[in-house]
Structures are given as C-alpha cells and as structure tokens.
PDB file of C-alpha atoms in Angstrom:
ATOM      1  CA  UNK A   1      20.108 -21.024 -18.292  1.00 48.00           C
ATOM      2  CA  UNK A   2      19.613 -17.910 -20.415  1.00 54.00           C
ATOM      3  CA  UNK A   3      16.323 -16.992 -22.059  1.00 53.00           C
ATOM      4  CA  UNK A   4      15.959 -18.568 -25.525  1.00 47.00           C
ATOM      5  CA  UNK A   5      15.316 -15.346 -27.473  1.00 43.00           C
ATOM      6  CA  UNK A   6      16.790 -11.876 -27.160  1.00 50.00           C
ATOM      7  CA  UNK A   7      14.499  -8.899 -26.550  1.00 54.00           C
ATOM      8  CA  UNK A   8      14.794  -7.687 -30.138  1.00 47.00           C
ATOM      9  CA  UNK A   9      14.032 -11.093 -31.647  1.00 45.00           C
ATOM     10  CA  UNK A  10      11.125 -11.645 -29.255  1.00 49.00           C
ATOM     11  CA  UNK A  11       9.578  -8.276 -30.042  1.00 49.00           C
ATOM     12  CA  UNK A  12       9.934  -8.532 -33.827  1.00 48.00           C
ATOM     13  CA  UNK A  13       8.763 -12.139 -34.162  1.00 45.00           C
ATOM     14  CA  UNK A  14       5.563 -12.567 -36.170  1.00 46.00           C
ATOM     15  CA  UNK A  15       2.481 -12.230 -33.953  1.00 45.00           C
ATOM     16  CA  UNK A  16       0.868 -15.662 -33.872  1.00 43.00           C
ATOM     17  CA  UNK A  17      -0.268 -16.168 -30.270  1.00 44.00           C
ATOM     18  CA  UNK A  18       0.366 -12.744 -28.806  1.00 48.00           C
ATOM     19  CA  UNK A  19      -2.610 -11.023 -27.195  1.00 50.00           C
ATOM     20  CA  UNK A  20      -3.280  -7.776 -29.038  1.00 49.00           C
ATOM     21  CA  UNK A  21       0.416  -7.560 -29.900  1.00 52.00           C
ATOM     22  CA  UNK A  22       1.400  -7.276 -26.239  1.00 61.00           C
ATOM     23  CA  UNK A  23       4.004  -9.178 -24.300  1.00 63.00           C
ATOM     24  CA  UNK A  24       2.602 -11.539 -21.650  1.00 67.00           C
ATOM     25  CA  UNK A  25       3.511 -10.271 -18.171  1.00 67.00           C
ATOM     26  CA  UNK A  26       5.242 -13.077 -16.255  1.00 70.00           C
ATOM     27  CA  UNK A  27       6.213 -11.372 -13.007  1.00 62.00           C
ATOM     28  CA  UNK A  28       4.371  -8.284 -11.801  1.00 72.00           C
ATOM     29  CA  UNK A  29       1.747  -8.031  -9.080  1.00 79.00           C
ATOM     30  CA  UNK A  30       0.555  -4.851  -7.422  1.00 84.00           C
ATOM     31  CA  UNK A  31      -2.664  -6.034  -5.767  1.00 87.00           C
ATOM     32  CA  UNK A  32      -2.247  -3.933  -2.628  1.00 91.00           C
ATOM     33  CA  UNK A  33      -1.407  -0.757  -4.541  1.00 93.00           C
ATOM     34  CA  UNK A  34      -4.337  -1.284  -6.914  1.00 92.00           C
ATOM     35  CA  UNK A  35      -6.796  -1.742  -4.040  1.00 91.00           C
ATOM     36  CA  UNK A  36      -5.378   1.226  -2.150  1.00 94.00           C
ATOM     37  CA  UNK A  37      -5.913   3.388  -5.217  1.00 93.00           C
ATOM     38  CA  UNK A  38      -9.434   2.018  -5.673  1.00 92.00           C
ATOM     39  CA  UNK A  39     -10.320   2.763  -2.033  1.00 91.00           C
ATOM     40  CA  UNK A  40      -8.858   6.262  -1.836  1.00 92.00           C
ATOM     41  CA  UNK A  41      -5.601   5.131  -0.278  1.00 95.00           C
ATOM     42  CA  UNK A  42      -3.446   6.869  -2.892  1.00 96.00           C
ATOM     43  CA  UNK A  43      -3.773  10.564  -2.073  1.00 95.00           C
ATOM     44  CA  UNK A  44      -2.597  13.158  -4.573  1.00 95.00           C
ATOM     45  CA  UNK A  45      -1.463  16.216  -2.640  1.00 94.00           C
ATOM     46  CA  UNK A  46       0.217  19.523  -3.353  1.00 93.00           C
ATOM     47  CA  UNK A  47       3.813  18.871  -2.262  1.00 91.00           C
ATOM     48  CA  UNK A  48       5.868  20.984   0.108  1.00 91.00           C
ATOM     49  CA  UNK A  49       9.431  20.516   1.296  1.00 92.00           C
ATOM     50  CA  UNK A  50       8.088  17.681   3.484  1.00 92.00           C
ATOM     51  CA  UNK A  51       4.772  15.880   3.794  1.00 93.00           C
ATOM     52  CA  UNK A  52       3.390  18.092   6.563  1.00 91.00           C
ATOM     53  CA  UNK A  53       0.415  16.694   8.524  1.00 93.00           C
ATOM     54  CA  UNK A  54      -1.192  18.494  11.472  1.00 93.00           C
ATOM     55  CA  UNK A  55      -2.246  16.279  14.374  1.00 92.00           C
ATOM     56  CA  UNK A  56      -4.834  16.940  17.086  1.00 91.00           C
ATOM     57  CA  UNK A  57      -3.097  14.769  19.666  1.00 88.00           C
ATOM     58  CA  UNK A  58      -4.643  15.304  23.067  1.00 89.00           C
ATOM     59  CA  UNK A  59      -7.746  16.315  24.966  1.00 90.00           C
ATOM     60  CA  UNK A  60      -8.103  19.884  26.191  1.00 92.00           C
ATOM     61  CA  UNK A  61      -6.889  19.499  29.778  1.00 90.00           C
ATOM     62  CA  UNK A  62      -8.890  22.522  30.942  1.00 91.00           C
ATOM     63  CA  UNK A  63     -12.211  20.738  30.383  1.00 93.00           C
ATOM     64  CA  UNK A  64     -14.039  20.480  33.732  1.00 92.00           C
ATOM     65  CA  UNK A  65     -17.439  20.258  35.356  1.00 92.00           C
ATOM     66  CA  UNK A  66     -18.108  23.442  37.297  1.00 91.00           C
ATOM     67  CA  UNK A  67     -18.787  22.963  40.997  1.00 92.00           C
ATOM     68  CA  UNK A  68     -20.801  26.189  40.945  1.00 90.00           C
ATOM     69  CA  UNK A  69     -21.669  28.700  38.299  1.00 90.00           C
ATOM     70  CA  UNK A  70     -18.945  30.919  39.735  1.00 89.00           C
ATOM     71  CA  UNK A  71     -16.142  28.337  39.597  1.00 91.00           C
ATOM     72  CA  UNK A  72     -13.097  29.694  37.753  1.00 91.00           C
ATOM     73  CA  UNK A  73     -12.222  28.061  34.433  1.00 91.00           C
ATOM     74  CA  UNK A  74      -8.780  27.341  33.064  1.00 90.00           C
ATOM     75  CA  UNK A  75      -6.987  30.348  31.592  1.00 88.00           C
ATOM     76  CA  UNK A  76      -3.849  28.728  30.182  1.00 92.00           C
ATOM     77  CA  UNK A  77      -3.420  28.875  26.424  1.00 92.00           C
ATOM     78  CA  UNK A  78      -4.868  25.775  24.797  1.00 89.00           C
ATOM     79  CA  UNK A  79      -2.143  23.577  23.298  1.00 90.00           C
ATOM     80  CA  UNK A  80      -3.527  20.497  21.557  1.00 90.00           C
ATOM     81  CA  UNK A  81      -1.894  20.478  18.109  1.00 91.00           C
ATOM     82  CA  UNK A  82       1.384  19.138  16.816  1.00 93.00           C
ATOM     83  CA  UNK A  83       2.599  17.927  13.403  1.00 94.00           C
ATOM     84  CA  UNK A  84       4.577  15.252  11.651  1.00 94.00           C
ATOM     85  CA  UNK A  85       6.546  15.895   8.486  1.00 93.00           C
ATOM     86  CA  UNK A  86       8.043  12.798   6.846  1.00 95.00           C
ATOM     87  CA  UNK A  87      10.394  13.426   3.942  1.00 96.00           C
ATOM     88  CA  UNK A  88       9.443  12.595   0.379  1.00 97.00           C
ATOM     89  CA  UNK A  89      10.993   9.678  -1.484  1.00 97.00           C
ATOM     90  CA  UNK A  90      11.629   9.582  -5.231  1.00 97.00           C
ATOM     91  CA  UNK A  91      11.131   6.507  -7.395  1.00 97.00           C
ATOM     92  CA  UNK A  92      12.608   6.431 -10.904  1.00 97.00           C
ATOM     93  CA  UNK A  93      12.291   3.726 -13.568  1.00 95.00           C
ATOM     94  CA  UNK A  94      14.735   4.408 -16.442  1.00 95.00           C
ATOM     95  CA  UNK A  95      14.171   2.718 -19.801  1.00 92.00           C
ATOM     96  CA  UNK A  96      16.796   2.678 -22.570  1.00 92.00           C
ATOM     97  CA  UNK A  97      16.769   1.456 -26.157  1.00 89.00           C
ATOM     98  CA  UNK A  98      18.955   1.880 -29.228  1.00 90.00           C
ATOM     99  CA  UNK A  99      18.255   3.615 -32.521  1.00 89.00           C
ATOM    100  CA  UNK A 100      18.719   0.201 -34.147  1.00 88.00           C
ATOM    101  CA  UNK A 101      16.051  -1.401 -31.935  1.00 84.00           C
ATOM    102  CA  UNK A 102      13.638   1.348 -32.911  1.00 81.00           C
ATOM    103  CA  UNK A 103      14.435   1.055 -36.609  1.00 82.00           C
ATOM    104  CA  UNK A 104      14.127  -2.735 -36.817  1.00 80.00           C
ATOM    105  CA  UNK A 105      10.987  -3.019 -34.717  1.00 76.00           C
ATOM    106  CA  UNK A 106       8.084  -1.777 -36.799  1.00 66.00           C
ATOM    107  CA  UNK A 107       4.994  -3.141 -38.474  1.00 61.00           C
ATOM    108  CA  UNK A 108       1.503  -4.041 -37.316  1.00 58.00           C
ATOM    109  CA  UNK A 109       2.143  -7.777 -37.140  1.00 45.00           C
ATOM    110  CA  UNK A 110       4.759  -7.556 -34.411  1.00 56.00           C
ATOM    111  CA  UNK A 111       5.068  -6.542 -30.775  1.00 62.00           C
ATOM    112  CA  UNK A 112       5.554  -2.780 -30.486  1.00 77.00           C
ATOM    113  CA  UNK A 113       8.887  -2.745 -28.654  1.00 80.00           C
ATOM    114  CA  UNK A 114       8.617   0.838 -27.416  1.00 81.00           C
ATOM    115  CA  UNK A 115       5.054   0.359 -26.193  1.00 82.00           C
ATOM    116  CA  UNK A 116       6.104  -2.879 -24.488  1.00 84.00           C
ATOM    117  CA  UNK A 117       8.999  -1.097 -22.781  1.00 87.00           C
ATOM    118  CA  UNK A 118       6.652   1.667 -21.613  1.00 87.00           C
ATOM    119  CA  UNK A 119       4.164  -0.898 -20.278  1.00 87.00           C
ATOM    120  CA  UNK A 120       7.013  -2.664 -18.493  1.00 89.00           C
ATOM    121  CA  UNK A 121       8.154   0.633 -16.952  1.00 91.00           C
ATOM    122  CA  UNK A 122       4.709   1.321 -15.471  1.00 91.00           C
ATOM    123  CA  UNK A 123       4.382  -2.270 -14.221  1.00 91.00           C
ATOM    124  CA  UNK A 124       7.894  -2.056 -12.750  1.00 93.00           C
ATOM    125  CA  UNK A 125       7.015   1.258 -11.081  1.00 94.00           C
ATOM    126  CA  UNK A 126       3.921  -0.161  -9.373  1.00 94.00           C
ATOM    127  CA  UNK A 127       5.581  -3.487  -8.507  1.00 93.00           C
ATOM    128  CA  UNK A 128       8.528  -1.660  -6.908  1.00 95.00           C
ATOM    129  CA  UNK A 129       6.134   0.343  -4.711  1.00 96.00           C
ATOM    130  CA  UNK A 130       4.303  -2.859  -3.736  1.00 95.00           C
ATOM    131  CA  UNK A 131       7.565  -4.520  -2.699  1.00 94.00           C
ATOM    132  CA  UNK A 132       8.786  -1.444  -0.811  1.00 96.00           C
ATOM    133  CA  UNK A 133       5.553  -1.004   1.178  1.00 96.00           C
ATOM    134  CA  UNK A 134       6.185  -4.395   2.802  1.00 94.00           C
ATOM    135  CA  UNK A 135       9.985  -4.287   2.948  1.00 93.00           C
ATOM    136  CA  UNK A 136      11.922  -5.065   6.113  1.00 88.00           C
ATOM    137  CA  UNK A 137      12.086  -2.569   8.928  1.00 87.00           C
ATOM    138  CA  UNK A 138      14.049   0.545   8.004  1.00 88.00           C
ATOM    139  CA  UNK A 139      12.368   1.011   4.641  1.00 89.00           C
ATOM    140  CA  UNK A 140      13.979   1.589   1.257  1.00 91.00           C
ATOM    141  CA  UNK A 141      16.075   4.727   0.730  1.00 94.00           C
ATOM    142  CA  UNK A 142      13.713   6.888   2.772  1.00 94.00           C
ATOM    143  CA  UNK A 143      10.486   5.224   1.638  1.00 97.00           C
ATOM    144  CA  UNK A 144       8.565   3.909   4.666  1.00 96.00           C
ATOM    145  CA  UNK A 145       7.274   0.390   5.185  1.00 96.00           C
ATOM    146  CA  UNK A 146       4.193  -0.995   6.917  1.00 96.00           C
ATOM    147  CA  UNK A 147       6.526  -2.922   9.243  1.00 94.00           C
ATOM    148  CA  UNK A 148       7.637   0.414  10.720  1.00 94.00           C
ATOM    149  CA  UNK A 149       4.296   2.219  10.544  1.00 97.00           C
ATOM    150  CA  UNK A 150       2.611  -0.594  12.514  1.00 97.00           C
ATOM    151  CA  UNK A 151       5.052  -2.371  14.833  1.00 96.00           C
ATOM    152  CA  UNK A 152       4.411  -5.551  16.777  1.00 95.00           C
ATOM    153  CA  UNK A 153       4.498  -3.730  20.133  1.00 96.00           C
ATOM    154  CA  UNK A 154       3.074  -0.393  19.006  1.00 96.00           C
ATOM    155  CA  UNK A 155       6.249   1.532  19.811  1.00 96.00           C
ATOM    156  CA  UNK A 156       9.012   2.925  17.604  1.00 94.00           C
ATOM    157  CA  UNK A 157      10.033   6.314  16.295  1.00 95.00           C
ATOM    158  CA  UNK A 158       7.710   6.888  13.361  1.00 96.00           C
ATOM    159  CA  UNK A 159       7.765  10.081  11.295  1.00 96.00           C
ATOM    160  CA  UNK A 160       9.849  11.750  13.996  1.00 95.00           C
ATOM    161  CA  UNK A 161       7.538  10.962  16.929  1.00 96.00           C
ATOM    162  CA  UNK A 162       8.708   8.572  19.670  1.00 96.00           C
ATOM    163  CA  UNK A 163       5.712   6.354  20.390  1.00 96.00           C
ATOM    164  CA  UNK A 164       7.319   4.893  23.508  1.00 93.00           C
ATOM    165  CA  UNK A 165       7.125   8.364  25.076  1.00 95.00           C
ATOM    166  CA  UNK A 166       4.164   9.802  23.191  1.00 95.00           C
ATOM    167  CA  UNK A 167       1.848   6.876  23.858  1.00 95.00           C
ATOM    168  CA  UNK A 168      -1.017   8.463  21.893  1.00 95.00           C
ATOM    169  CA  UNK A 169       1.080   7.649  18.796  1.00 96.00           C
ATOM    170  CA  UNK A 170       1.250   3.887  19.492  1.00 97.00           C
ATOM    171  CA  UNK A 171      -0.418   1.621  16.962  1.00 97.00           C
ATOM    172  CA  UNK A 172      -2.682  -1.303  17.840  1.00 97.00           C
ATOM    173  CA  UNK A 173      -1.361  -4.881  17.676  1.00 97.00           C
ATOM    174  CA  UNK A 174      -2.427  -8.472  18.262  1.00 96.00           C
ATOM    175  CA  UNK A 175      -0.386 -11.693  18.281  1.00 95.00           C
ATOM    176  CA  UNK A 176      -2.424 -14.414  16.588  1.00 92.00           C
ATOM    177  CA  UNK A 177       0.171 -17.091  17.387  1.00 89.00           C
ATOM    178  CA  UNK A 178      -1.081 -20.350  15.895  1.00 89.00           C
ATOM    179  CA  UNK A 179      -4.783 -19.642  16.354  1.00 90.00           C
ATOM    180  CA  UNK A 180      -7.312 -21.061  13.903  1.00 89.00           C
ATOM    181  CA  UNK A 181     -11.073 -21.063  13.402  1.00 91.00           C
ATOM    182  CA  UNK A 182     -13.192 -19.003  15.758  1.00 91.00           C
ATOM    183  CA  UNK A 183     -10.181 -18.102  17.911  1.00 95.00           C
ATOM    184  CA  UNK A 184      -8.453 -16.574  14.883  1.00 94.00           C
ATOM    185  CA  UNK A 185     -11.611 -14.648  13.989  1.00 94.00           C
ATOM    186  CA  UNK A 186     -11.711 -13.359  17.570  1.00 95.00           C
ATOM    187  CA  UNK A 187      -8.114 -12.114  17.155  1.00 96.00           C
ATOM    188  CA  UNK A 188      -9.134 -10.157  14.071  1.00 96.00           C
ATOM    189  CA  UNK A 189     -12.126  -8.695  15.896  1.00 96.00           C
ATOM    190  CA  UNK A 190      -9.965  -7.666  18.855  1.00 97.00           C
ATOM    191  CA  UNK A 191      -7.630  -5.720  16.595  1.00 97.00           C
ATOM    192  CA  UNK A 192     -10.493  -4.262  14.557  1.00 96.00           C
ATOM    193  CA  UNK A 193     -12.300  -2.984  17.655  1.00 96.00           C
ATOM    194  CA  UNK A 194      -9.066  -1.538  19.068  1.00 96.00           C
ATOM    195  CA  UNK A 195      -8.458   0.401  15.842  1.00 96.00           C
ATOM    196  CA  UNK A 196     -12.078   1.617  15.790  1.00 95.00           C
ATOM    197  CA  UNK A 197     -11.966   2.876  19.418  1.00 91.00           C
ATOM    198  CA  UNK A 198     -15.767   2.643  19.569  1.00 85.00           C
ATOM    199  CA  UNK A 199     -18.811   1.588  17.599  1.00 83.00           C
ATOM    200  CA  UNK A 200     -19.137   4.986  15.935  1.00 79.00           C
ATOM    201  CA  UNK A 201     -15.398   5.501  15.500  1.00 77.00           C
ATOM    202  CA  UNK A 202     -13.613   5.640  12.161  1.00 86.00           C
ATOM    203  CA  UNK A 203     -13.290   1.933  11.503  1.00 94.00           C
ATOM    204  CA  UNK A 204     -10.641   0.212   9.364  1.00 96.00           C
ATOM    205  CA  UNK A 205     -11.715  -0.113   5.728  1.00 95.00           C
ATOM    206  CA  UNK A 206      -8.878  -2.303   4.459  1.00 96.00           C
ATOM    207  CA  UNK A 207      -6.798  -5.249   5.632  1.00 96.00           C
ATOM    208  CA  UNK A 208      -3.714  -6.341   3.676  1.00 96.00           C
ATOM    209  CA  UNK A 209      -2.348  -9.713   4.675  1.00 95.00           C
ATOM    210  CA  UNK A 210       0.236 -12.342   3.855  1.00 94.00           C
ATOM    211  CA  UNK A 211      -1.364 -15.012   1.603  1.00 92.00           C
ATOM    212  CA  UNK A 212      -1.023 -17.695   4.285  1.00 93.00           C
ATOM    213  CA  UNK A 213      -2.869 -15.801   7.021  1.00 92.00           C
ATOM    214  CA  UNK A 214      -5.432 -14.656   4.444  1.00 92.00           C
ATOM    215  CA  UNK A 215      -6.068 -18.320   3.636  1.00 92.00           C
ATOM    216  CA  UNK A 216      -6.453 -19.124   7.334  1.00 92.00           C
ATOM    217  CA  UNK A 217      -9.017 -16.345   7.652  1.00 92.00           C
ATOM    218  CA  UNK A 218     -10.997 -17.658   4.671  1.00 90.00           C
ATOM    219  CA  UNK A 219     -10.851 -21.187   6.097  1.00 89.00           C
ATOM    220  CA  UNK A 220     -12.208 -19.882   9.402  1.00 89.00           C
ATOM    221  CA  UNK A 221     -15.162 -18.383   7.526  1.00 85.00           C
ATOM    222  CA  UNK A 222     -16.093 -21.679   5.839  1.00 73.00           C
ATOM    223  CA  UNK A 223     -18.645 -22.752   8.501  1.00 63.00           C
ATOM    224  CA  UNK A 224     -20.372 -19.406   7.949  1.00 59.00           C
ATOM    225  CA  UNK A 225     -20.924 -19.945   4.204  1.00 61.00           C
ATOM    226  CA  UNK A 226     -24.444 -19.550   2.889  1.00 58.00           C
ATOM    227  CA  UNK A 227     -25.613 -20.999  -0.420  1.00 56.00           C
ATOM    228  CA  UNK A 228     -27.676 -18.676  -2.575  1.00 53.00           C
ATOM    229  CA  UNK A 229     -29.313 -21.393  -4.691  1.00 61.00           C
ATOM    230  CA  UNK A 230     -29.476 -25.137  -5.254  1.00 58.00           C
ATOM    231  CA  UNK A 231     -27.994 -24.825  -8.740  1.00 60.00           C
ATOM    232  CA  UNK A 232     -24.487 -23.658  -7.879  1.00 59.00           C
ATOM    233  CA  UNK A 233     -21.955 -23.513  -5.069  1.00 56.00           C
ATOM    234  CA  UNK A 234     -18.399 -22.339  -4.568  1.00 64.00           C
ATOM    235  CA  UNK A 235     -15.677 -23.302  -2.149  1.00 65.00           C
ATOM    236  CA  UNK A 236     -14.568 -19.695  -1.681  1.00 69.00           C
ATOM    237  CA  UNK A 237     -15.598 -16.074  -1.733  1.00 75.00           C
ATOM    238  CA  UNK A 238     -15.300 -13.446  -4.460  1.00 74.00           C
ATOM    239  CA  UNK A 239     -14.679 -10.783  -1.815  1.00 81.00           C
ATOM    240  CA  UNK A 240     -13.720 -11.206   1.823  1.00 89.00           C
ATOM    241  CA  UNK A 241     -14.481  -8.597   4.464  1.00 92.00           C
ATOM    242  CA  UNK A 242     -14.146  -8.200   8.195  1.00 93.00           C
ATOM    243  CA  UNK A 243     -17.118  -6.027   9.173  1.00 92.00           C
ATOM    244  CA  UNK A 244     -16.432  -2.887   7.064  1.00 92.00           C
ATOM    245  CA  UNK A 245     -12.875  -3.739   6.016  1.00 95.00           C
ATOM    246  CA  UNK A 246     -12.117  -5.330   2.644  1.00 94.00           C
ATOM    247  CA  UNK A 247      -9.483  -8.039   3.090  1.00 95.00           C
ATOM    248  CA  UNK A 248      -6.896  -8.537   0.350  1.00 93.00           C
ATOM    249  CA  UNK A 249      -3.556 -10.320   0.228  1.00 93.00           C
ATOM    250  CA  UNK A 250      -0.203  -9.457  -1.291  1.00 93.00           C
ATOM    251  CA  UNK A 251       2.658 -11.780  -2.144  1.00 91.00           C
ATOM    252  CA  UNK A 252       5.015  -8.903  -1.330  1.00 91.00           C
ATOM    253  CA  UNK A 253       4.530  -9.460   2.411  1.00 90.00           C
ATOM    254  CA  UNK A 254       7.450 -11.433   3.812  1.00 82.00           C
ATOM    255  CA  UNK A 255       6.539 -14.990   4.782  1.00 80.00           C
ATOM    256  CA  UNK A 256       8.593 -14.678   7.981  1.00 79.00           C
ATOM    257  CA  UNK A 257       6.186 -12.074   9.386  1.00 78.00           C
ATOM    258  CA  UNK A 258       2.853 -13.749   8.538  1.00 87.00           C
ATOM    259  CA  UNK A 259       1.240 -10.395   9.222  1.00 95.00           C
ATOM    260  CA  UNK A 260      -1.931  -8.553   8.298  1.00 96.00           C
ATOM    261  CA  UNK A 261      -2.131  -4.746   8.410  1.00 97.00           C
ATOM    262  CA  UNK A 262      -5.419  -3.065   9.253  1.00 97.00           C
ATOM    263  CA  UNK A 263      -6.205   0.648   8.872  1.00 97.00           C
ATOM    264  CA  UNK A 264      -8.488   3.288   7.417  1.00 96.00           C
ATOM    265  CA  UNK A 265      -7.288   4.900   4.192  1.00 96.00           C
ATOM    266  CA  UNK A 266      -8.367   8.299   5.504  1.00 94.00           C
ATOM    267  CA  UNK A 267      -5.565   7.979   8.069  1.00 95.00           C
ATOM    268  CA  UNK A 268      -2.893   5.827   6.454  1.00 97.00           C
ATOM    269  CA  UNK A 269      -2.171   6.087   2.747  1.00 97.00           C
ATOM    270  CA  UNK A 270       0.338   6.380  -0.037  1.00 97.00           C
ATOM    271  CA  UNK A 271       0.714  10.141  -0.409  1.00 97.00           C
ATOM    272  CA  UNK A 272       1.953  11.252  -3.838  1.00 96.00           C
ATOM    273  CA  UNK A 273       2.874  14.618  -5.279  1.00 95.00           C
ATOM    274  CA  UNK A 274      -0.005  15.286  -7.659  1.00 92.00           C
ATOM    275  CA  UNK A 275       2.384  16.736 -10.253  1.00 92.00           C
ATOM    276  CA  UNK A 276       4.701  13.731 -10.033  1.00 94.00           C
ATOM    277  CA  UNK A 277       2.726  10.480  -9.930  1.00 94.00           C
ATOM    278  CA  UNK A 278       3.612   7.929 -12.607  1.00 93.00           C
ATOM    279  CA  UNK A 279       5.063  10.892 -14.491  1.00 92.00           C
ATOM    280  CA  UNK A 280       6.469   9.990 -17.887  1.00 91.00           C
ATOM    281  CA  UNK A 281       9.315  12.226 -18.970  1.00 90.00           C
ATOM    282  CA  UNK A 282      10.016  12.899 -22.661  1.00 89.00           C
ATOM    283  CA  UNK A 283      12.378  10.499 -24.426  1.00 89.00           C
ATOM    284  CA  UNK A 284      15.864  11.992 -24.746  1.00 92.00           C
ATOM    285  CA  UNK A 285      18.738  10.937 -27.027  1.00 93.00           C
ATOM    286  CA  UNK A 286      22.028  10.062 -25.348  1.00 92.00           C
ATOM    287  CA  UNK A 287      24.711  12.570 -26.288  1.00 89.00           C
ATOM    288  CA  UNK A 288      27.481   9.975 -26.581  1.00 90.00           C
ATOM    289  CA  UNK A 289      25.644   6.938 -27.926  1.00 93.00           C
ATOM    290  CA  UNK A 290      23.000   5.945 -30.442  1.00 94.00           C
ATOM    291  CA  UNK A 291      20.584   5.377 -27.588  1.00 94.00           C
ATOM    292  CA  UNK A 292      17.374   6.853 -26.185  1.00 91.00           C
ATOM    293  CA  UNK A 293      16.361   7.233 -22.529  1.00 93.00           C
ATOM    294  CA  UNK A 294      12.869   7.631 -21.066  1.00 91.00           C
ATOM    295  CA  UNK A 295      12.013   7.792 -17.359  1.00 93.00           C
ATOM    296  CA  UNK A 296       8.892   7.102 -15.286  1.00 93.00           C
ATOM    297  CA  UNK A 297       9.094   8.750 -11.883  1.00 94.00           C
ATOM    298  CA  UNK A 298       7.064   9.550  -8.788  1.00 96.00           C
ATOM    299  CA  UNK A 299       7.566  11.603  -5.642  1.00 97.00           C
ATOM    300  CA  UNK A 300       5.755   9.795  -2.846  1.00 97.00           C
ATOM    301  CA  UNK A 301       5.680   8.522   0.737  1.00 97.00           C
ATOM    302  CA  UNK A 302       3.814   5.878   2.714  1.00 97.00           C
ATOM    303  CA  UNK A 303       2.628   7.674   5.830  1.00 97.00           C
ATOM    304  CA  UNK A 304       0.027   7.870   8.573  1.00 97.00           C
ATOM    305  CA  UNK A 305      -1.632  10.795  10.292  1.00 95.00           C
ATOM    306  CA  UNK A 306      -3.433   8.694  12.908  1.00 95.00           C
ATOM    307  CA  UNK A 307      -1.235   5.773  13.906  1.00 96.00           C
ATOM    308  CA  UNK A 308      -3.441   4.695  16.807  1.00 96.00           C
ATOM    309  CA  UNK A 309      -6.297   3.868  14.395  1.00 95.00           C
ATOM    310  CA  UNK A 310      -4.225   1.260  12.575  1.00 97.00           C
ATOM    311  CA  UNK A 311      -2.538  -1.943  13.603  1.00 96.00           C
ATOM    312  CA  UNK A 312      -0.980  -5.283  12.808  1.00 97.00           C
ATOM    313  CA  UNK A 313      -1.955  -8.888  13.406  1.00 95.00           C
ATOM    314  CA  UNK A 314       1.271 -10.872  13.670  1.00 93.00           C
ATOM    315  CA  UNK A 315       2.710 -14.196  14.701  1.00 88.00           C
TER     316      UNK A 315
END
C-alpha cells in the first residue's frame, strides 16, 4: 500500500496538528551515536591520508633487576612503538528537489519543505552511521563495525594488525550464554575487569547493548533497587550503569548477536575529519533539469587504538 499523500501535498497542507511546522519523525534512532558524542566518543581530528594512530605495544624487554651495581644493562635500541592506519570512509546524503516544489511550498502556515528535507538529511546521516556501526562483519564500504573491532574470540585482522599473531591486540570477550540474574551480572563484571586490567586501569565508560540483553541486565538489577521515598516508586531506572560505565541500548544491533560492547571512549571512538563532519554543501542547480541538489557529507571511521581495553559480551 502506498502512502496516502505525496510529499508535496503533505508539506503544503495547512498546519493544524503539526509541531512547530515540522514533520513528525517516524523512523530514525541514533541513540548510540548521540551518547558517544555526549561522552567524547566522537573525536574531531585533523585528517591525513589515513587515520594514523601510534601504539605503545610492548614492555621494554631490557628492564632488569641488577645483580650487582656493576651488572651490564641492555644496549640494544629500544623498540616499543608501532602504528595502525585505517583508511577513511566517506558518507554522503544527497537531497534533491524541483524548482516547482520550492515555488509551491511557501507560507508560514505550512511545513517548510526545504527545512524538512534538510532535517531529514541530518537524521538520515546519523541513522546511517548508527546502522553501520553495528553492521555484519566486514563493515560497509570501508566503514568498520563493532562486530569486527571486538570479535567473539578476540582474534581477527583489525586495522591491519593480526591479533592471532600479535596477541597484545586481542580484545576481551565473554559468552553469557543463557545466564540470568546474579550469574549474568557476574559475566558483565568479568568482562569489565578484563577490560580494566586492574583497579586503577582505564576502565570502560560505556556499554552499548542489544535491547534484549539490556533488558536482562535491568531485570537482574531489580533486587538491588532502593526506594528514595514512600511517596513514589518506579519499576525501572532513568540511567543504568555498570560501575563507571553508562549502559545504553541500540535497536541497530542485530538480534542474532544479542551482544553488548564495552570500551572506553578514549580508546575506541568514531573519528571524524574536523573539517568534514555533518558538512552541508551549498545547494546547486542541476544543469540539465529544473532541479536542485544539496549534500550532507562526512569523512569518518570507527576505530580503536587500544583493542585490548575493549570487549564484547555475546551469546
């Protein structure tokens, strides 16, 4: 069944129940992207040919306790640094409209078609990123996915480094199976502690999970609820955390994985070219048609510079 009104009719119809002359968004959700941006997980960087990140990947092997104050020390050149350089990906959202659309859609009592199209372009941009971050293994046209950054066995070739050989590059992982209640909470703690590497380590500050496993986590917390007063109570929580990590859910995560990704946004983030993030290009007339084109674009990549401090809880 087709929609009952065309775009032009819908946008020029008298505003009776429209909110501030805006179209009601029926489809978009970018919860994970919004929280990442709020928590410093969208990093605007000066772009190079690739997203170059230097890694301090191993202990100085010459470190030693001296048997005597005359014991010789190591003299080999210290080699402890390497780098990873994932390629950038480009996201473009083109928006087109006709001269006629623009001419017929005007007046304060109607939806502003061009503004609505621009709003849709931004929402589409963010929604597309949200979907791509949790896409199937292999990513989307060069844009990485959490399924590859944090694999269910810690291995994989990620950003050019073979984790099966370079074991320092393996991510953490925990199979939660069908666990519930305190056993499920213990699974989360196991992964959290593994990512932290120690009580004073850089601990995960965000968890992004499939709605189902998020619900199981909340249900496991129910016995721990505390009521603040006798006047009111709630069956849920406004914000859910695991120690220092804010837990959110995204409908973009595939139901077949039932996974939750845990990391620190200082290590794993959406890196964007600071000159090309949600960039709106000028509207340009088509040369061969009475049409106008406007593009929203970004140059970006989902990447990690410390894979061993992130992980996945999976079933």
